[in-house]
mmCIF file of C-alpha atoms in Angstrom:
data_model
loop_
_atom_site.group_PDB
_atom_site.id
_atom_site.type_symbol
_atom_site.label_atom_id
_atom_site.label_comp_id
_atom_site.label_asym_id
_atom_site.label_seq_id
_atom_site.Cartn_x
_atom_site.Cartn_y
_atom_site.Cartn_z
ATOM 1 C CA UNK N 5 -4.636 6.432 -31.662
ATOM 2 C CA UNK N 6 -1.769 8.197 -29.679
ATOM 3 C CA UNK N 7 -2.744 9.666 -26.585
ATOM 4 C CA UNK N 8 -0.447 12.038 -23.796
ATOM 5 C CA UNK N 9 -2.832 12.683 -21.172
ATOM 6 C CA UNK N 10 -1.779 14.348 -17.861
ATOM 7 C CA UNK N 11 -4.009 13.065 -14.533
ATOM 8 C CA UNK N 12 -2.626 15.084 -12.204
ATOM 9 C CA UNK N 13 0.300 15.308 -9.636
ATOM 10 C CA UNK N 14 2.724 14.395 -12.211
ATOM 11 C CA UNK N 15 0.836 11.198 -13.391
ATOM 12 C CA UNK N 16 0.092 10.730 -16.977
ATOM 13 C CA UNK N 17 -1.400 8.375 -19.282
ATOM 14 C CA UNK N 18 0.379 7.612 -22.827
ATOM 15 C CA UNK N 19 -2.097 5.647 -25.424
ATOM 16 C CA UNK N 20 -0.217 3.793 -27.815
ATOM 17 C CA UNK N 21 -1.768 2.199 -31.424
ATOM 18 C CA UNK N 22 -0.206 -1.650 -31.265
ATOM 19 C CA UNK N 23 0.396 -0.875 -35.196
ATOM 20 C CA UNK N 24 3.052 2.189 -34.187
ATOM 21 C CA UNK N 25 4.969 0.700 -31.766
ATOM 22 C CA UNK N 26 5.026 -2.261 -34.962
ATOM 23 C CA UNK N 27 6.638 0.387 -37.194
ATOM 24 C CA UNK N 28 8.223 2.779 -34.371
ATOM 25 C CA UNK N 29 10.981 0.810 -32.339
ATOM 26 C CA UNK N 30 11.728 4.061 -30.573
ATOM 27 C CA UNK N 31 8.366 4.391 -29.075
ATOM 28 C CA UNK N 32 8.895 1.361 -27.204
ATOM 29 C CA UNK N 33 12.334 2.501 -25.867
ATOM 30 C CA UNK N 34 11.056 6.066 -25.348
ATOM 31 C CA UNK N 35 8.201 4.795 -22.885
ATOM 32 C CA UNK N 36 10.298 2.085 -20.908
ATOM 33 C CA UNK N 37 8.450 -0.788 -22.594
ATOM 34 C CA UNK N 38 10.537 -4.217 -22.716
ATOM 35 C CA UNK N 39 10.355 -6.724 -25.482
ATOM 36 C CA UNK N 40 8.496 -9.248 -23.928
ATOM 37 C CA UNK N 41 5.812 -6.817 -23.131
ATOM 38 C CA UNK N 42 5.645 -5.791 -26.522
ATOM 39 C CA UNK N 43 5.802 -9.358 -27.524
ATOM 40 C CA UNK N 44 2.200 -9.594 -24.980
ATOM 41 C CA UNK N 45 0.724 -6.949 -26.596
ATOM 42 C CA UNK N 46 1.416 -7.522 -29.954
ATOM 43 C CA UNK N 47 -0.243 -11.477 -29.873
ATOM 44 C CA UNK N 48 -4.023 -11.350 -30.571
ATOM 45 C CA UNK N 49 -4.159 -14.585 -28.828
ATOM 46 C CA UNK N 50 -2.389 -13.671 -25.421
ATOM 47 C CA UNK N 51 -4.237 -14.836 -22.427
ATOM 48 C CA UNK N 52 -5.308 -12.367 -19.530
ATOM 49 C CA UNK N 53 -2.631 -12.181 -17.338
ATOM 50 C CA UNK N 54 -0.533 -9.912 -14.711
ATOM 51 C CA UNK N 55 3.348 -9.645 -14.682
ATOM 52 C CA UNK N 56 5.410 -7.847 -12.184
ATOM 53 C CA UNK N 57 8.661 -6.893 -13.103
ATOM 54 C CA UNK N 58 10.634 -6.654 -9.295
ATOM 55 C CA UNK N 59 13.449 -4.710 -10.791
ATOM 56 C CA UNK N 60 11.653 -1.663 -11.504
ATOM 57 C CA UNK N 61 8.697 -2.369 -10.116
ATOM 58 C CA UNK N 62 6.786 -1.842 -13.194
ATOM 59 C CA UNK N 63 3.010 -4.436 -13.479
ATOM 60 C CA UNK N 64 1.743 -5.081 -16.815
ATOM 61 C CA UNK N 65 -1.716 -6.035 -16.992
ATOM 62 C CA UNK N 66 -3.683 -7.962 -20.203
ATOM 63 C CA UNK N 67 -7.294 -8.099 -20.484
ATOM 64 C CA UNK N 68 -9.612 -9.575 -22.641
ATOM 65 C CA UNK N 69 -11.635 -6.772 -24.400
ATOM 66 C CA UNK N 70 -14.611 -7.575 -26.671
ATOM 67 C CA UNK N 71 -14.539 -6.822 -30.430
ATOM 68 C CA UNK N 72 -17.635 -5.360 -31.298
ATOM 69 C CA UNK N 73 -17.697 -6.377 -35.202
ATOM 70 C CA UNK N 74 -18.562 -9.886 -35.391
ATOM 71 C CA UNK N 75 -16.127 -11.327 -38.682
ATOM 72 C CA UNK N 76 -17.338 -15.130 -38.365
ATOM 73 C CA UNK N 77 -20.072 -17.137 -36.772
ATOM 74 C CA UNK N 78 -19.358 -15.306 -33.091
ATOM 75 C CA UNK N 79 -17.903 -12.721 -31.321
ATOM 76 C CA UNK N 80 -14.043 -12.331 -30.547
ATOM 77 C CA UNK N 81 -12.183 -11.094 -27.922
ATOM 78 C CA UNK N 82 -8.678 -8.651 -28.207
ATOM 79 C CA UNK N 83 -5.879 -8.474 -25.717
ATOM 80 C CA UNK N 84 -5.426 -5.135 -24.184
ATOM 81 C CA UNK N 85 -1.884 -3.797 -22.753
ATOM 82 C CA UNK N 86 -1.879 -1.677 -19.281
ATOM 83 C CA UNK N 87 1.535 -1.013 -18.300
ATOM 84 C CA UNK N 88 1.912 0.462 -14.704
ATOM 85 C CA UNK N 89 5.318 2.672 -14.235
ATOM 86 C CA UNK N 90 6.008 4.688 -11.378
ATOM 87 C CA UNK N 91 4.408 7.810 -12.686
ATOM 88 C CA UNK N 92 2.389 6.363 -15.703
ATOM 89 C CA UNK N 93 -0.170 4.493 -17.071
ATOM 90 C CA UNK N 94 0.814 2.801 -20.599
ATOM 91 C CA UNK N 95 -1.807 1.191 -22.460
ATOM 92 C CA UNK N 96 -1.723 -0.137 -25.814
ATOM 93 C CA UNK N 97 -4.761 -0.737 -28.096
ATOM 94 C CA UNK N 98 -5.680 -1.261 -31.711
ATOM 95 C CA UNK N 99 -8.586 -0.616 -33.824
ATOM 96 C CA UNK N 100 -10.494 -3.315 -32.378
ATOM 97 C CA UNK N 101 -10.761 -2.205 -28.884
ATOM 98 C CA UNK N 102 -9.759 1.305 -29.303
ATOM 99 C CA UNK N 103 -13.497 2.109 -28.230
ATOM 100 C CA UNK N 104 -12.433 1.184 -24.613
ATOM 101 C CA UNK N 105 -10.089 4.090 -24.753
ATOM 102 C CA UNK N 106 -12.641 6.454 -26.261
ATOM 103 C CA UNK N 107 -14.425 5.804 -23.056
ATOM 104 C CA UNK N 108 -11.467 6.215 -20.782
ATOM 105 C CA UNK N 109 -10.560 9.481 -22.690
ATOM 106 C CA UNK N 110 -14.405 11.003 -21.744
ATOM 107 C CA UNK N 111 -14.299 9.449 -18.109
ATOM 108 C CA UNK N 112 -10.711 11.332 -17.908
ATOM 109 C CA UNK N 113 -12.556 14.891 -18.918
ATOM 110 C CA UNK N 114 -15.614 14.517 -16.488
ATOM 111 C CA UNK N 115 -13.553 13.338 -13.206
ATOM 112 C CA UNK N 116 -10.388 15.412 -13.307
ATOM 113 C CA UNK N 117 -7.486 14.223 -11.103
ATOM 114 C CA UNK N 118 -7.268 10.496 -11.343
ATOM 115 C CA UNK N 119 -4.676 8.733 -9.847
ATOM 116 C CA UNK N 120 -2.933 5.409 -12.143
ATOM 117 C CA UNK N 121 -5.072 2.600 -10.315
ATOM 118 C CA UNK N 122 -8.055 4.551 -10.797
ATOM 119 C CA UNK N 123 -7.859 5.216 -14.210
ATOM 120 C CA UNK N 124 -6.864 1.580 -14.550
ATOM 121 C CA UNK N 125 -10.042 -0.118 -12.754
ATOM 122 C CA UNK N 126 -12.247 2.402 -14.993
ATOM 123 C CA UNK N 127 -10.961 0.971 -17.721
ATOM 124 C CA UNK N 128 -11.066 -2.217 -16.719
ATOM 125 C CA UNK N 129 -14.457 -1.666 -15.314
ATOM 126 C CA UNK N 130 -16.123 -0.394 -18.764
ATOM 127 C CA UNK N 131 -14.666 -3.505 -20.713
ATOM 128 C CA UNK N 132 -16.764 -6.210 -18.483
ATOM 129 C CA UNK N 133 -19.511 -3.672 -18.957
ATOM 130 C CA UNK N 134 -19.416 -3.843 -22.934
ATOM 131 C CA UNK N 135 -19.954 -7.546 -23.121
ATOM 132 C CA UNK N 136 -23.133 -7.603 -21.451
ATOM 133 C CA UNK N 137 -25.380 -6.037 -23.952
ATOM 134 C CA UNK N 138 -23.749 -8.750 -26.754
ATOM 135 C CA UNK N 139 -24.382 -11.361 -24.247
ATOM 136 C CA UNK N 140 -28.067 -10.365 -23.238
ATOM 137 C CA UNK N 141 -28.564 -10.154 -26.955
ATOM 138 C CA UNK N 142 -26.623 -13.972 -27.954
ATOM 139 C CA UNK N 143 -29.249 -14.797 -24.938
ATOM 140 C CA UNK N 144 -32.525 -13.581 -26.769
ATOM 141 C CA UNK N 145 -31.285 -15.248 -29.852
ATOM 142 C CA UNK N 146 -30.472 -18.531 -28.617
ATOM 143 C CA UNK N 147 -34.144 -18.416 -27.041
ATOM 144 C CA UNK N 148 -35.511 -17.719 -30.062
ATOM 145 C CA UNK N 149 -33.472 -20.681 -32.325
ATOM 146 C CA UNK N 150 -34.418 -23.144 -29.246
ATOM 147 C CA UNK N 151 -38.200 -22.028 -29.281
ATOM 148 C CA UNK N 152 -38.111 -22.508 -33.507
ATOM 149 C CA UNK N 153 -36.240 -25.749 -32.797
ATOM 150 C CA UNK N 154 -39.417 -27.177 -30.820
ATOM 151 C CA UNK N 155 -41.709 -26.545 -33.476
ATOM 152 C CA UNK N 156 -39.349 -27.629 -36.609
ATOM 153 C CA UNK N 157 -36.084 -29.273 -36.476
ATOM 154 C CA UNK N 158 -33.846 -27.823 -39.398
ATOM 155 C CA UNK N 159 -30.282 -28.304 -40.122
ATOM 156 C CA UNK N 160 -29.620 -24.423 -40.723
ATOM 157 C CA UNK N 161 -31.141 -24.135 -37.057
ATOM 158 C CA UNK N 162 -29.554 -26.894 -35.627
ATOM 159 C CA UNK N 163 -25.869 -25.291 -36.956
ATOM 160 C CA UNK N 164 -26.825 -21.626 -35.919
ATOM 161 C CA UNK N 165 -27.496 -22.936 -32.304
ATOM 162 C CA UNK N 166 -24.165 -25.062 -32.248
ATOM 163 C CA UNK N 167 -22.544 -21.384 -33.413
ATOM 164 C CA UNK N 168 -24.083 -19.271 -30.588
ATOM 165 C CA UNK N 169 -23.358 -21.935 -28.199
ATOM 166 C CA UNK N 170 -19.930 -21.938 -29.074
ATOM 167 C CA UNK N 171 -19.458 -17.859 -29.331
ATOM 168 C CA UNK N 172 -20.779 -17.874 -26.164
ATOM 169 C CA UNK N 173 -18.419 -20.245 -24.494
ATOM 170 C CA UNK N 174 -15.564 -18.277 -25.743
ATOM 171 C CA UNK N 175 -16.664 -15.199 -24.228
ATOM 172 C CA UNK N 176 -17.841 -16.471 -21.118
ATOM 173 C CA UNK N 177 -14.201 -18.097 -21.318
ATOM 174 C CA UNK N 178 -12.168 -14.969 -21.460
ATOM 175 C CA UNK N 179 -14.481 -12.583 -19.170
ATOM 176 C CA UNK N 180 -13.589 -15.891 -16.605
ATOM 177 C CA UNK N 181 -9.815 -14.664 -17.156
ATOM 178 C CA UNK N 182 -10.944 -11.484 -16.650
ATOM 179 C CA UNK N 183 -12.097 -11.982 -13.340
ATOM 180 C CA UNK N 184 -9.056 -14.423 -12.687
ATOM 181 C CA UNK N 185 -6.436 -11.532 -13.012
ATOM 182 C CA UNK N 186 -8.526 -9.707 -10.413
ATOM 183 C CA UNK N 187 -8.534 -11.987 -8.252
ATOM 184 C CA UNK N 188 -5.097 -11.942 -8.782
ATOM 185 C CA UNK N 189 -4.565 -8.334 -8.259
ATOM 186 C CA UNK N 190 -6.536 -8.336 -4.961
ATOM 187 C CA UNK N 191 -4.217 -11.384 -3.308
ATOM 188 C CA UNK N 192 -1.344 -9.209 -4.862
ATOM 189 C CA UNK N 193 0.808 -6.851 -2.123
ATOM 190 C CA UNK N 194 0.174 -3.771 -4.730
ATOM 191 C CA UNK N 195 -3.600 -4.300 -3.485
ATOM 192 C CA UNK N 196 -2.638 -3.624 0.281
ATOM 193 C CA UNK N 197 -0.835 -0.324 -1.394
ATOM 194 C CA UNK N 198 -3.814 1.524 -2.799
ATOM 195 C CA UNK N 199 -5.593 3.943 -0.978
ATOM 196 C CA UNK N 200 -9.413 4.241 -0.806
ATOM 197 C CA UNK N 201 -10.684 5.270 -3.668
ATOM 198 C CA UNK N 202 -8.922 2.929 -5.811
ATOM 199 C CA UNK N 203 -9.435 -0.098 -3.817
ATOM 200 C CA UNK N 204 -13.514 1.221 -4.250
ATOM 201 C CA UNK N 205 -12.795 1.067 -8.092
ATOM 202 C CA UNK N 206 -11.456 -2.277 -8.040
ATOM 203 C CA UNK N 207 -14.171 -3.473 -6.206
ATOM 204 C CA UNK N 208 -16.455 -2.075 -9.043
ATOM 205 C CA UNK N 209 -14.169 -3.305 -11.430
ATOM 206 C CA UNK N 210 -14.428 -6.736 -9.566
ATOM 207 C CA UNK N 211 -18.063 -6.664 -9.326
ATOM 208 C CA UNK N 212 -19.023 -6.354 -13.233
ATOM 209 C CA UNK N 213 -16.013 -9.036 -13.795
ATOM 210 C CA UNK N 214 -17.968 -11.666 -11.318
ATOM 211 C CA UNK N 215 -21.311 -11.192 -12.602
ATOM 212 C CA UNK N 216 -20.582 -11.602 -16.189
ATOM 213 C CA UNK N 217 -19.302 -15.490 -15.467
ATOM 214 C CA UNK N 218 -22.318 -16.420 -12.727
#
């Protein structure tokens, strides 16, 4: 999915599918983007994480977005790339999480003018909110195989609880990285460089990060 989205006063936001840039060198090049950061984006297993390139002043940002298919036993998380530039905001997704950018695309129409930061946070903001309806629901099932467990013990039980615990360690694992790069962000000097409103959106964005890991 490529987007080219202007937010106003000069500031845009490019969308780039992970599998173009894989067959497109020159998209890569044409948007500034440096091999390591490609590198990031391109590894399903990268951690989240900030990096802040002091040359050209440029922060890339990974987050841990939830897949919404479940392939095995539990759910999976995806790296997502947010590059900051001076006058853009870079992200690059694949099918897994593109639904985060559907989101950001429709927040984009019904606010207008968004500055980079607060585009950012939004986004950043709706993936802590997509876990919790997977979690509240890994919650009601692990209830239920602990309240068949008390009647009858069964080895098919007994395995689908050791799954769901496990799923839900891994997600309660990367929503903790999440929050991490936040916290991050917020002892960061590009925190005492935002204005109002997007020091209000982190917050948000903060808020939905903590209470997913309490």
């Amino acid at each position: 999915m490529f987007i080219d989205k202007q937010l106003g006063q000069d500031r845009k936001w490019i969308n780039i599918d992970s599998d173009l840039i894989a067959e497109n060198s020159y998209l890569y090049k044409k948007y500034d983007i440096d091999k390591e950061t490609i590198e990031y984006a391109m590894d399903k297993n990268e951690r989240a994480h900030m990096d802040y390139n002091r040359e050209n002043g440029t922060i890339t940002f990974i987050y841990n977005v939830l897949d919404l298919e479940k392939d095995k036993e539990y759910y999976e998380t995806i790296p997502m790339t947010f590059i900051v530039q001076d006058t853009r905001l870079v992200t690059i997704s694949n099918q897994d999480n593109a639904y985060i950018i559907e989101q950001m695309v429709r927040y984009l129409e019904s606010h207008g003018e968004l500055s980079i930061y607060k585009l950012l946070f939004a986004g950043l903001e709706m993936i802590s909110n997509a876990y919790y309806p997977i979690i509240d629901r890994l919650d009601k099932h692990k209830d239920e195989l602990n309240r068949l467990l008390r009647k009858t013990t069964t080895t098919k039980n007994l395995y689908a609880l050791s799954d769901l615990e496990t799923g839900m360690v891994y997600l309660v694992a990367a929503a903790k990285q999440n929050r991490m790069l936040l916290e991050h962000i917020k002892a960061h000097a590009i925190y005492r460089r935002m204005n109002d409103v997007e020091k209000e959106q982190f917050d948000d964005a903060m808020i939905e990060a903590r209470q997913l890991v309490r």
